[in-house]
C-alpha positions as semicolon CSV with decimal commas, in nm:
position;residue;x (nm);y (nm);z (nm)
1;X;1,770;0,445;-0,909
2;X;1,540;0,730;-0,814
3;X;1,673;0,953;-1,092
4;X;1,603;0,695;-1,363
5;X;1,292;0,499;-1,269
6;X;1,059;0,783;-1,176
7;X;1,114;0,991;-1,493
8;X;1,062;0,675;-1,697
9;X;0,729;0,615;-1,525
10;X;0,627;0,978;-1,573
11;X;0,679;0,945;-1,947
12;X;0,406;0,680;-1,953
13;X;0,138;0,916;-1,819
14;X;0,010;1,054;-2,150
15;X;-0,041;0,699;-2,278
16;X;-0,215;0,592;-1,958
17;X;-0,444;0,894;-1,943
18;X;-0,554;0,852;-2,305
19;X;-0,625;0,482;-2,267
20;X;-0,964;0,354;-2,386
21;X;-1,138;0,023;-2,358
22;X;-1,032;-0,212;-2,641
23;X;-1,257;-0,194;-2,941
24;X;-1,444;0,119;-2,831
25;X;-1,499;0,424;-3,042
26;X;-1,389;0,756;-2,898
27;X;-1,747;0,859;-2,828
28;X;-1,812;0,543;-2,626
29;X;-1,526;0,604;-2,384
30;X;-1,721;0,886;-2,221
31;X;-1,986;0,634;-2,108
32;X;-1,737;0,462;-1,881
33;X;-1,727;0,588;-1,524
34;X;-1,386;0,587;-1,355
35;X;-1,381;0,597;-0,977
36;X;-1,013;0,638;-0,894
37;X;-1,078;0,423;-0,587
38;X;-1,004;0,069;-0,481
39;X;-1,254;-0,214;-0,457
40;X;-1,554;-0,179;-0,227
41;X;-1,497;-0,251;0,140
42;X;-1,591;-0,607;0,241
43;X;-1,909;-0,634;0,454
44;X;-1,710;-0,754;0,755
45;X;-1,511;-0,429;0,781
46;X;-1,745;-0,291;1,046
47;X;-1,669;-0,585;1,276
48;X;-1,333;-0,420;1,353
49;X;-1,474;-0,086;1,467
50;X;-1,326;0,162;1,220
51;X;-1,340;0,541;1,257
52;X;-1,397;0,745;0,940
53;X;-1,276;1,103;0,883
54;X;-1,460;1,260;0,589
55;X;-1,337;1,516;0,337
56;X;-1,512;1,809;0,503
57;X;-1,320;1,746;0,825
58;X;-0,996;1,704;0,631
59;X;-1,048;2,045;0,472
60;X;-1,111;2,208;0,812
61;X;-0,768;2,148;0,964
62;X;-0,646;2,458;1,146
63;X;-0,283;2,360;1,090
64;X;-0,331;2,228;0,736
65;X;-0,154;1,910;0,856
66;X;-0,291;1,558;0,825
67;X;-0,138;1,448;1,156
68;X;-0,347;1,711;1,334
69;X;-0,665;1,571;1,182
70;X;-0,565;1,216;1,278
71;X;-0,556;1,346;1,635
72;X;-0,937;1,340;1,616
73;X;-0,904;0,966;1,678
74;X;-0,827;0,937;2,048
75;X;-0,530;0,709;2,097
76;X;-0,348;0,819;1,782
77;X;0,001;0,937;1,865
78;X;0,347;1,001;1,730
79;X;0,672;0,959;1,918
80;X;0,656;1,331;1,998
81;X;0,360;1,564;2,046
82;X;0,502;1,795;1,777
83;X;0,364;1,814;1,426
84;X;0,568;1,795;1,105
85;X;0,686;2,158;1,127
86;X;0,877;2,128;1,454
87;X;0,967;1,763;1,496
88;X;1,261;1,571;1,360
89;X;1,120;1,375;1,063
90;X;1,256;1,047;1,202
91;X;1,026;1,089;1,506
92;X;0,709;1,073;1,300
93;X;0,604;0,714;1,349
94;X;0,232;0,650;1,397
95;X;0,085;0,423;1,660
96;X;-0,247;0,359;1,834
97;X;-0,367;0,221;2,166
98;X;-0,070;0,337;2,377
99;X;0,152;0,045;2,283
100;X;0,460;0,248;2,371
101;X;0,644;0,543;2,224
102;X;0,838;0,433;1,919
103;X;0,968;0,653;1,638
104;X;0,886;0,374;1,392
105;X;0,523;0,312;1,294
106;X;0,340;0,032;1,467
107;X;0,042;0,132;1,256
108;X;0,024;0,040;0,887
109;X;-0,043;0,358;0,687
110;X;-0,169;0,315;0,330
111;X;-0,235;0,574;0,059
112;X;-0,457;0,428;-0,214
113;X;-0,353;0,084;-0,092
114;X;0,023;0,160;-0,098
115;X;0,238;0,154;0,221
116;X;0,395;0,497;0,268
117;X;0,627;0,448;0,567
118;X;0,991;0,532;0,506
119;X;1,183;0,216;0,400
120;X;1,473;0,284;0,638
121;X;1,320;0,460;0,939
122;X;0,956;0,351;0,931
123;X;0,834;0,709;0,988
124;X;0,543;0,863;0,797
125;X;0,616;1,164;0,569
126;X;0,317;1,361;0,700
127;X;0,425;1,684;0,530
128;X;0,374;1,515;0,190
129;X;0,018;1,406;0,277
130;X;-0,177;1,722;0,202
131;X;-0,536;1,699;0,337
132;X;-0,704;1,861;0,035
133;X;-0,566;1,583;-0,186
134;X;-0,763;1,324;0,012
135;X;-1,120;1,197;0,000
136;X;-1,149;1,003;0,325
137;X;-0,941;0,848;0,602
138;X;-1,035;0,523;0,774
139;X;-0,865;0,433;1,103
140;X;-0,895;0,074;1,225
141;X;-0,741;0,008;1,565
142;X;-0,605;-0,340;1,636
143;X;-0,419;-0,597;1,426
144;X;-0,483;-0,649;1,056
145;X;-0,409;-0,934;0,815
146;X;-0,516;-0,809;0,472
147;X;-0,283;-0,681;0,201
148;X;0,050;-0,563;0,346
149;X;-0,084;-0,671;0,686
150;X;0,266;-0,736;0,822
151;X;0,337;-0,434;1,039
152;X;-0,021;-0,355;1,142
153;X;0,026;-0,443;1,509
154;X;-0,144;-0,127;1,639
155;X;-0,391;-0,077;1,356
156;X;-0,429;0,047;1,000
157;X;-0,476;0,400;0,866
158;X;-0,614;0,399;0,511
159;X;-0,603;0,723;0,314
160;X;-0,786;0,754;-0,017
161;X;-0,716;1,019;-0,279
162;X;-0,990;1,266;-0,367
163;X;-1,224;1,151;-0,643
164;X;-1,291;1,340;-0,965
165;X;-1,623;1,465;-0,829
166;X;-1,440;1,617;-0,529
167;X;-1,169;1,789;-0,731
168;X;-1,250;2,123;-0,899
169;X;-1,095;2,195;-1,236
170;X;-0,871;2,447;-1,062
171;X;-0,811;2,519;-0,696
172;X;-0,569;2,743;-0,512
173;X;-0,508;2,885;-0,167
174;X;-0,265;3,121;-0,001
175;X;-0,220;3,185;0,372
176;X;-0,007;3,410;0,587
177;X;0,043;3,324;0,951
178;X;0,219;3,402;1,276
179;X;0,597;3,430;1,275
180;X;0,612;3,516;0,904
181;X;0,466;3,181;0,795
182;X;0,330;3,124;0,446
183;X;0,142;2,838;0,286
184;X;0,062;2,828;-0,086
185;X;-0,106;2,546;-0,277
186;X;-0,268;2,489;-0,615
187;X;-0,430;2,205;-0,803
188;X;-0,534;2,146;-1,164
189;X;-0,764;1,859;-1,264
190;X;-0,872;1,791;-1,621
191;X;-1,078;1,519;-1,788
192;X;-0,873;1,335;-2,045
193;X;-0,946;1,035;-2,266
194;X;-1,235;0,905;-2,054
195;X;-1,035;0,947;-1,735
196;X;-0,869;1,240;-1,566
197;X;-0,535;1,382;-1,464
198;X;-0,476;1,584;-1,149
199;X;-0,162;1,782;-1,067
200;X;-0,121;1,960;-0,735
201;X;0,155;2,130;-0,541
202;X;0,212;2,288;-0,205
203;X;0,488;2,500;-0,052
204;X;0,503;2,622;0,303
205;X;0,764;2,787;0,517
206;X;0,795;2,974;0,844
207;X;1,049;3,137;1,072
208;X;0,916;2,904;1,339
209;X;0,855;2,936;1,710
210;X;1,092;2,889;2,001
211;X;1,075;2,524;2,102
212;X;1,311;2,599;2,393
213;X;1,158;2,741;2,714
214;X;1,261;3,100;2,778
215;X;1,470;3,019;3,086
216;X;1,674;2,757;2,892
217;X;1,763;2,966;2,587
218;X;2,122;3,055;2,505
219;X;2,293;3,249;2,232
220;X;2,281;2,950;1,996
221;X;1,908;2,892;2,047
222;X;1,697;2,955;1,737
223;X;1,330;2,911;1,643
224;X;1,213;2,593;1,470
225;X;1,221;2,722;1,113
226;X;1,076;2,502;0,839
227;X;1,062;2,507;0,461
228;X;0,904;2,229;0,257
229;X;0,726;2,149;-0,065
230;X;0,546;1,860;-0,226
231;X;0,387;1,791;-0,562
232;X;0,151;1,514;-0,660
233;X;0,047;1,380;-0,999
234;X;-0,244;1,139;-1,028
235;X;-0,398;0,993;-1,340
236;X;-0,694;0,757;-1,375
237;X;-0,786;0,594;-1,705
238;X;-1,050;0,337;-1,806
239;X;-0,945;0,004;-1,951
240;X;-1,294;-0,142;-1,991
241;X;-1,642;-0,086;-1,854
242;X;-1,536;-0,246;-1,523
243;X;-1,162;-0,185;-1,500
244;X;-0,924;0,108;-1,474
245;X;-0,562;0,206;-1,423
246;X;-0,453;0,450;-1,155
247;X;-0,112;0,615;-1,139
248;X;0,033;0,835;-0,868
249;X;0,369;1,009;-0,832
250;X;0,468;1,223;-0,534
251;X;0,783;1,429;-0,489
252;X;0,861;1,610;-0,165
253;X;1,135;1,777;0,035
254;X;1,121;1,904;0,392
255;X;1,386;2,114;0,569
256;X;1,375;2,197;0,940
257;X;1,593;2,355;1,208
258;X;1,541;2,243;1,567
259;X;1,658;2,408;1,890
260;X;2,011;2,528;1,794
261;X;2,159;2,712;1,498
262;X;2,297;2,454;1,257
263;X;2,077;2,169;1,388
264;X;1,929;2,117;1,044
265;X;1,739;1,814;0,914
266;X;1,624;1,726;0,565
267;X;1,393;1,457;0,432
268;X;1,301;1,401;0,070
269;X;1,125;1,142;-0,139
270;X;1,021;1,036;-0,486
271;X;0,735;0,785;-0,478
272;X;0,542;0,628;-0,763
273;X;0,274;0,362;-0,787
274;X;0,047;0,209;-1,046
275;X;-0,276;0,025;-0,968
276;X;-0,519;-0,187;-1,170
277;X;-0,872;-0,253;-1,048
278;X;-1,146;-0,460;-1,207
279;X;-1,499;-0,462;-1,064
280;X;-1,624;-0,742;-1,289
281;X;-1,740;-1,087;-1,172
282;X;-1,378;-1,172;-1,088
283;X;-1,274;-0,861;-0,900
284;X;-0,905;-0,771;-0,909
285;X;-0,690;-0,519;-0,723
286;X;-0,324;-0,521;-0,830
287;X;-0,057;-0,260;-0,764
288;X;0,316;-0,198;-0,768
289;X;0,515;0,084;-0,612
290;X;0,862;0,227;-0,564
291;X;0,996;0,468;-0,303
292;X;1,326;0,657;-0,321
293;X;1,391;0,842;0,004
294;X;1,672;1,026;0,179
295;X;1,735;1,188;0,516
296;X;2,007;1,398;0,677
297;X;2,045;1,547;1,023
298;X;2,301;1,751;1,214
299;X;2,329;1,719;1,593
300;X;2,457;2,021;1,786
301;X;2,607;1,983;2,133
302;X;2,391;2,144;2,401
303;X;2,699;2,236;2,605
304;X;2,946;2,373;2,345
305;X;2,695;2,440;2,063
306;X;2,927;2,288;1,806
307;X;2,851;2,008;1,565
308;X;2,880;1,666;1,730
309;X;2,727;1,447;1,459
310;X;2,648;1,488;1,091
311;X;2,411;1,219;0,966
312;X;2,479;1,345;0,620
313;X;2,318;1,086;0,393
314;X;2,063;0,809;0,449
315;X;1,943;0,690;0,108
316;X;1,684;0,413;0,102
317;X;1,464;0,238;-0,151
318;X;1,136;0,055;-0,107
319;X;0,979;-0,166;-0,372
320;X;0,662;-0,371;-0,342
321;X;0,337;-0,489;-0,488
322;X;0,023;-0,689;-0,431
323;X;-0,236;-0,893;-0,616
324;X;-0,582;-0,947;-0,467
325;X;-0,857;-1,147;-0,634
326;X;-1,221;-1,179;-0,530
327;X;-1,374;-1,474;-0,713
328;X;-1,754;-1,499;-0,756
329;X;-1,852;-1,744;-0,480
330;X;-2,218;-1,652;-0,437
331;X;-2,416;-1,366;-0,283
332;X;-2,351;-1,473;0,079
333;X;-1,969;-1,459;0,062
334;X;-1,698;-1,209;-0,025
335;X;-1,378;-1,413;-0,058
336;X;-1,041;-1,236;-0,085
337;X;-0,729;-1,417;-0,202
338;X;-0,402;-1,233;-0,230
339;X;-0,025;-1,213;-0,223
340;X;0,201;-0,917;-0,149
341;X;0,570;-0,842;-0,116
342;X;0,786;-0,559;0,019
343;X;1,159;-0,501;-0,012
344;X;1,355;-0,228;0,168
345;X;1,722;-0,141;0,147
346;X;1,907;0,150;0,298
347;X;2,241;0,294;0,406
348;X;2,344;0,540;0,673
349;X;2,649;0,763;0,630
350;X;2,743;0,980;0,927
351;X;3,045;1,166;1,059
352;X;3,118;1,222;1,428
353;X;3,290;1,541;1,545
354;X;3,470;1,647;1,860
355;X;3,246;1,926;1,987
356;X;3,475;2,001;2,282
357;X;3,749;2,154;2,066
358;X;3,710;2,489;1,893
359;X;3,842;2,345;1,568
360;X;3,551;2,094;1,582
361;X;3,749;1,819;1,403
362;X;3,591;1,513;1,250
363;X;3,670;1,204;1,458
364;X;3,495;0,909;1,298
365;X;3,328;0,815;0,971
366;X;3,046;0,561;1,000
367;X;2,855;0,355;0,749
368;X;2,573;0,112;0,827
369;X;2,287;-0,052;0,643
370;X;2,107;-0,365;0,537
371;X;1,812;-0,515;0,353
372;X;1,467;-0,639;0,451
373;X;1,221;-0,849;0,260
374;X;0,870;-0,965;0,349
375;X;0,640;-1,170;0,126
376;X;0,303;-1,307;0,225
377;X;-0,018;-1,469;0,112
378;X;-0,358;-1,411;0,267
379;X;-0,713;-1,542;0,245
380;X;-1,016;-1,383;0,409
381;X;-1,388;-1,451;0,380
382;X;-1,686;-1,242;0,486
383;X;-2,002;-1,452;0,522
384;X;-2,350;-1,304;0,549
385;X;-2,573;-1,605;0,636
386;X;-2,898;-1,596;0,443
387;X;-3,108;-1,705;0,741
388;X;-3,039;-1,385;0,936
389;X;-3,170;-1,146;0,672
390;X;-2,834;-0,972;0,634
391;X;-2,812;-0,879;1,003
392;X;-2,522;-1,114;1,084
393;X;-2,178;-1,096;0,923
394;X;-1,900;-1,339;1,012
395;X;-1,548;-1,268;0,892
396;X;-1,219;-1,450;0,926
397;X;-0,883;-1,470;0,759
398;X;-0,527;-1,587;0,784
399;X;-0,198;-1,482;0,628
400;X;0,145;-1,636;0,620
401;X;0,463;-1,432;0,577
402;X;0,821;-1,519;0,499
403;X;1,060;-1,249;0,617
404;X;1,433;-1,198;0,590
405;X;1,685;-0,948;0,730
406;X;2,005;-0,959;0,526
407;X;2,337;-0,792;0,454
408;X;2,341;-0,596;0,780
409;X;2,667;-0,421;0,869
410;X;2,819;-0,140;1,073
411;X;3,161;0,011;0,998
412;X;3,357;0,288;1,166
413;X;3,679;0,452;1,047
414;X;3,898;0,674;1,264
415;X;3,933;1,005;1,080
416;X;4,286;1,057;1,215
417;X;4,445;0,712;1,195
418;X;4,220;0,551;0,931
419;X;4,189;0,249;1,161
420;X;3,869;0,065;1,076
421;X;3,640;-0,145;1,293
422;X;3,300;-0,292;1,228
423;X;3,067;-0,586;1,219
424;X;2,882;-0,786;0,958
425;X;2,562;-0,924;1,106
426;X;2,428;-1,270;1,034
427;X;2,137;-1,301;0,791
428;X;1,810;-1,406;0,949
429;X;1,477;-1,533;0,815
430;X;1,164;-1,702;0,942
431;X;0,792;-1,759;0,890
432;X;0,508;-1,579;1,070
433;X;0,141;-1,679;1,078
434;X;-0,125;-1,418;1,156
435;X;-0,501;-1,431;1,165
436;X;-0,817;-1,255;1,266
437;X;-1,185;-1,336;1,316
438;X;-1,478;-1,106;1,369
439;X;-1,854;-1,095;1,399
440;X;-2,108;-0,816;1,347
441;X;-2,471;-0,857;1,448
442;X;-2,724;-0,584;1,374
443;X;-2,988;-0,656;1,636
444;X;-3,200;-0,368;1,502
445;X;-3,166;-0,053;1,300
446;X;-3,053;0,119;1,621
447;X;-2,821;-0,144;1,771
448;X;-2,522;-0,342;1,641
449;X;-2,289;-0,569;1,837
450;X;-1,940;-0,668;1,727
451;X;-1,645;-0,872;1,848
452;X;-1,303;-0,956;1,706
453;X;-0,978;-1,134;1,783
454;X;-0,653;-1,094;1,591
455;X;-0,279;-1,141;1,580
456;X;0,001;-0,972;1,387
457;X;0,372;-0,893;1,375
458;X;0,615;-0,615;1,285
459;X;0,976;-0,644;1,178
460;X;1,228;-0,405;1,335
461;X;1,321;-0,133;1,088
462;X;1,667;-0,088;0,941
463;X;1,692;0,222;1,158
464;X;1,620;0,027;1,478
465;X;1,864;-0,246;1,377
466;X;2,164;-0,046;1,258
467;X;2,140;0,331;1,323
468;X;2,221;0,489;1,662
469;X;2,099;0,842;1,721
470;X;2,162;1,134;1,956
471;X;1,923;1,385;2,109
472;X;2,196;1,557;2,307
473;X;2,297;1,458;2,570
474;X;2,121;1,120;2,534
475;X;2,257;0,863;2,291
476;X;2,038;0,571;2,183
477;X;2,220;0,265;2,050
478;X;2,097;0,042;1,769
479;X;2,058;-0,333;1,814
480;X;2,112;-0,570;1,522
481;X;1,970;-0,863;1,724
482;X;1,618;-0,722;1,761
483;X;1,337;-0,973;1,711
484;X;0,998;-0,906;1,547
485;X;0,718;-0,771;1,765
486;X;0,411;-0,997;1,788
487;X;0,059;-0,888;1,878
488;X;-0,241;-1,077;2,013
489;X;-0,564;-0,895;2,085
490;X;-0,937;-0,920;2,146
491;X;-1,209;-0,658;2,151
492;X;-1,585;-0,619;2,172
493;X;-1,803;-0,324;2,089
494;X;-2,147;-0,178;2,052
495;X;-2,273;0,070;1,792
496;X;-2,590;0,271;1,856
497;X;-2,797;0,481;1,618
498;X;-3,067;0,621;1,849
499;X;-3,199;0,863;1,585
500;X;-3,118;0,931;1,225
501;X;-2,786;1,114;1,191
502;X;-2,655;1,022;1,537
503;X;-2,413;0,736;1,606
504;X;-2,251;0,626;1,932
505;X;-1,987;0,356;1,967
506;X;-1,798;0,191;2,250
507;X;-1,514;-0,062;2,229
508;X;-1,340;-0,252;2,506
509;X;-1,009;-0,413;2,412
510;X;-0,711;-0,611;2,536
511;X;-0,388;-0,602;2,333
512;X;-0,063;-0,780;2,414
513;X;0,254;-0,692;2,225
514;X;0,524;-0,955;2,284
515;X;0,892;-0,870;2,226
516;X;0,800;-0,502;2,209
517;X;1,088;-0,283;2,092
518;X;1,165;-0,004;2,341
519;X;1,439;0,247;2,414
520;X;1,583;0,100;2,736
521;X;1,808;0,301;2,969
522;X;2,135;0,109;3,018
523;X;2,355;0,385;3,166
524;X;2,350;0,757;3,238
525;X;2,245;0,933;2,916
526;X;2,267;0,604;2,724
527;X;1,977;0,398;2,595
528;X;1,953;0,099;2,363
529;X;1,674;-0,040;2,153
530;X;1,580;-0,372;2,310
531;X;1,302;-0,626;2,300
532;X;1,111;-0,625;2,629
533;X;0,900;-0,920;2,736
534;X;0,568;-0,759;2,651
535;X;0,349;-0,450;2,667
536;X;-0,014;-0,504;2,768
537;X;-0,268;-0,234;2,676
538;X;-0,630;-0,260;2,784
539;X;-0,896;0,001;2,781
540;X;-1,212;0,154;2,641
541;X;-1,264;0,371;2,332
542;X;-1,574;0,586;2,287
543;X;-1,680;0,771;1,971
544;X;-1,980;0,984;1,882
545;X;-2,094;1,157;1,566
546;X;-2,401;1,362;1,480
547;X;-2,524;1,546;1,175
548;X;-2,813;1,773;1,273
549;X;-2,907;2,006;0,993
550;X;-2,610;2,234;0,924
551;X;-2,434;2,129;1,245
552;X;-2,191;1,839;1,276
553;X;-2,040;1,694;1,591
554;X;-1,769;1,431;1,631
555;X;-1,605;1,322;1,953
556;X;-1,360;1,055;2,062
557;X;-1,224;0,941;2,398
558;X;-0,978;0,667;2,491
559;X;-0,887;0,534;2,832
560;X;-0,588;0,301;2,804
561;X;-0,407;0,128;3,088
562;X;-0,077;0,028;2,933
563;X;0,192;-0,163;3,126
564;X;0,540;-0,294;3,051
565;X;0,613;-0,649;3,167
566;X;0,989;-0,698;3,188
567;X;1,078;-0,909;3,495
568;X;1,411;-0,822;3,653
569;X;1,429;-0,471;3,511
570;X;1,379;-0,132;3,676
571;X;1,084;-0,051;3,449
572;X;0,885;-0,371;3,507
573;X;0,524;-0,275;3,578
574;X;0,566;0,086;3,464
575;X;0,379;0,267;3,189
576;X;0,556;0,263;2,850
577;X;0,728;0,583;2,744
578;X;0,515;0,834;2,552
579;X;0,186;0,661;2,647
580;X;-0,091;0,881;2,795
581;X;-0,369;0,710;2,987
582;X;-0,643;0,949;2,871
583;X;-0,695;1,118;2,534
584;X;-1,000;1,299;2,400
585;X;-1,106;1,510;2,104
586;X;-1,427;1,689;2,007
587;X;-1,516;1,887;1,694
588;X;-1,823;2,105;1,645
589;X;-1,881;2,246;1,297
590;X;-2,142;2,468;1,137
591;X;-2,127;2,416;0,761
592;X;-2,433;2,524;0,561
593;X;-2,454;2,461;0,189
594;X;-2,380;2,830;0,136
595;X;-2,268;3,115;0,356
596;X;-2,015;3,137;0,640
597;X;-1,893;2,823;0,817
598;X;-1,709;2,758;1,142
599;X;-1,532;2,453;1,283
600;X;-1,376;2,422;1,630
601;X;-1,176;2,132;1,773
602;X;-1,088;2,075;2,137
603;X;-0,821;1,815;2,221
604;X;-0,690;1,680;2,549
605;X;-0,399;1,449;2,616
606;X;-0,310;1,336;2,967
607;X;0,038;1,344;3,113
608;X;0,286;1,088;2,987
609;X;0,646;0,993;3,055
610;X;0,945;1,075;2,840
611;X;1,144;0,766;2,933
612;X;1,110;0,402;3,033
613;X;1,198;0,475;3,399
614;X;0,924;0,740;3,441
615;X;1,179;0,993;3,563
616;X;1,067;1,276;3,330
617;X;0,705;1,385;3,293
618;X;0,531;1,551;3,000
619;X;0,234;1,736;3,158
620;X;-0,120;1,709;3,023
621;X;-0,235;1,960;2,763
622;X;-0,566;2,103;2,642
623;X;-0,573;2,282;2,305
624;X;-0,837;2,453;2,095
625;X;-0,826;2,499;1,716
626;X;-1,071;2,678;1,488
627;X;-1,135;2,743;1,118
628;X;-1,377;3,002;0,979
629;X;-1,474;3,048;0,611
630;X;-1,654;3,336;0,446
631;X;-1,754;3,283;0,081
632;X;-1,736;3,606;-0,120
633;X;-1,853;3,469;-0,454
634;X;-1,723;3,308;-0,771
635;X;-1,566;3,022;-0,575
636;X;-1,354;3,254;-0,359
637;X;-1,356;3,230;0,021
638;X;-1,176;3,418;0,294
639;X;-1,039;3,178;0,555
640;X;-0,916;3,235;0,909
641;X;-0,744;2,958;1,104
642;X;-0,628;2,944;1,463
643;X;-0,411;2,681;1,632
644;X;-0,383;2,637;2,007
645;X;-0,602;2,940;2,074
646;X;-0,559;2,893;2,451
647;X;-0,182;2,927;2,398
648;X;-0,138;2,615;2,608
649;X;0,218;2,515;2,694
650;X;0,266;2,173;2,534
651;X;0,584;1,997;2,646
652;X;0,705;1,762;2,374
653;X;1,038;1,652;2,524
654;X;1,176;1,643;2,877
655;X;1,524;1,499;2,933
656;X;1,617;1,569;3,291
657;X;1,452;1,911;3,273
658;X;1,586;2,003;2,930
659;X;1,262;2,062;2,742
660;X;1,114;2,122;2,400
661;X;0,775;2,283;2,346
662;X;0,500;2,233;2,091
663;X;0,310;2,480;1,873
664;X;0,202;2,795;2,061
665;X;-0,093;3,010;1,954
666;X;-0,069;3,045;1,576
667;X;-0,305;3,252;1,362
668;X;-0,356;3,234;0,986
669;X;-0,546;3,447;0,736
670;X;-0,587;3,355;0,373
671;X;-0,795;3,306;0,065
672;X;-0,902;2,991;-0,118
673;X;-1,052;2,931;-0,459
674;X;-1,214;2,624;-0,609
675;X;-1,399;2,622;-0,937
């Protein structure tokens, strides 16, 4: 499918880019302004306490990785503390508010309105999300019920592509870093037929650092080498004075080696989407997308250093779309009506090997997979009562979803005898109802109060249902009987603007995730994905931002008391795995309109536990990053970047003392051009 559909879509680009409004002469097309963005945010958005990361901050990432920038929002986490250079791709789920370590995403991540999580695993392909391709990121913690709202149990991360005004006609950069690392990128953007077309690419590689502590290294230990590339094509074309078409296609591949020689992983994808927006009296936002993804991974025994598992092929496909309409219902209301659907299908092919024999024979061949489908309808209204002079906004909405899990199976064939065993799992389907309400009251220009309540749900991924995995020596079993997770939450907050350019915010929240999916220890070195009764997370989030002349400051802190409730189990009352109680981030930047600039970011994450039984600790960590730019003229700048300048030891995995480490001090020097 991926080799036929995507090229067919690409062939349509010249027609799309040259599109003009019907009946217009060529000279008139230039009067139409294309935005390349979605519809305006509803007025009730601020009731849910979003955090915005602007383009300047995105461009000042010391690692050049979007997941590092998302760390500015305290409470954002992945399953591991590693970034996308030294983590297994399947670990890269995104979550918020310490709702428990889970390699799948409990947070809905959208790029230009399109869900980007992997259809099989639910992880986010961070290496394909290049910061310089983006305009802004909005992070909303808590449940969501808008388009594609199923899955947003921990929050929503909305990424928007850079606009034409933010994209130079040509841009390029090249960096050389520690451990023979290189990063090269380029972008070309041209006006065409009243719209524009932008093509960009990036390639980076590195010999990698030693993720294994020095005293645990053996002859088979190797650095975490990485080699990946991505390319992105985006076209925006006017249809009329109020409407436009937007097309995006992304291709990527990422190769990594972790811990031992031969422990190689690969992820790749071919994604495409098309979007229609109309800003007329009847506003419309319609889109359709397709994802073709694959993943492979080799597991090396930590005792014999031979291959124990070859997860050689995991093809998956995601297809979906949405239609949202905003009818003209008067100046006091913004009414949103919509439907959306998502379909995911995937297969896992893996071979098991006997790592205890020098011949390393294959022992079993395994094949598993299934389908998922979710379709929903939503309605939401934002009301600004006339009698309050625009100071009060009330918002509320509801969505209903029909979901189905079908055609699930697991088969195993003995490589020696050809004896086959397996299971075909019963199809399941049900309805889920979600909703949210919120209020925002601007008491004065300096003070705003807000409150919200919400619910949501997330289906278990195909990976959680059908694919076991091994991080030697621990094996985690799949569970085809997993139930959907269901969230209920409330929060209240205050936003202060004491002086122009300074904002302070505080949010107190209570979130309850029923039937939370967790990796539960069931025997020595054996875990299984299971639904636990509930995870309760309650806490306080603080944010601050200031723009004072050429200086900018942003800071974020989260205190979260998260507890597992699972009566009768050994982990009842404990903190969920991978859930720190404290997290903080602060960025100070000096960025004049011309001349040298400097940005520094300090991050802290408290200790957390590797497992559900709190037997293995990941110590706290404090890191400092920095980026310095020196313009030399004609659009050229010299750039120096530094990651983890304190060279802090960041433990990312601890299984009974067997550890992995995160990025050590890493220095980069390079040049960038934009003009």
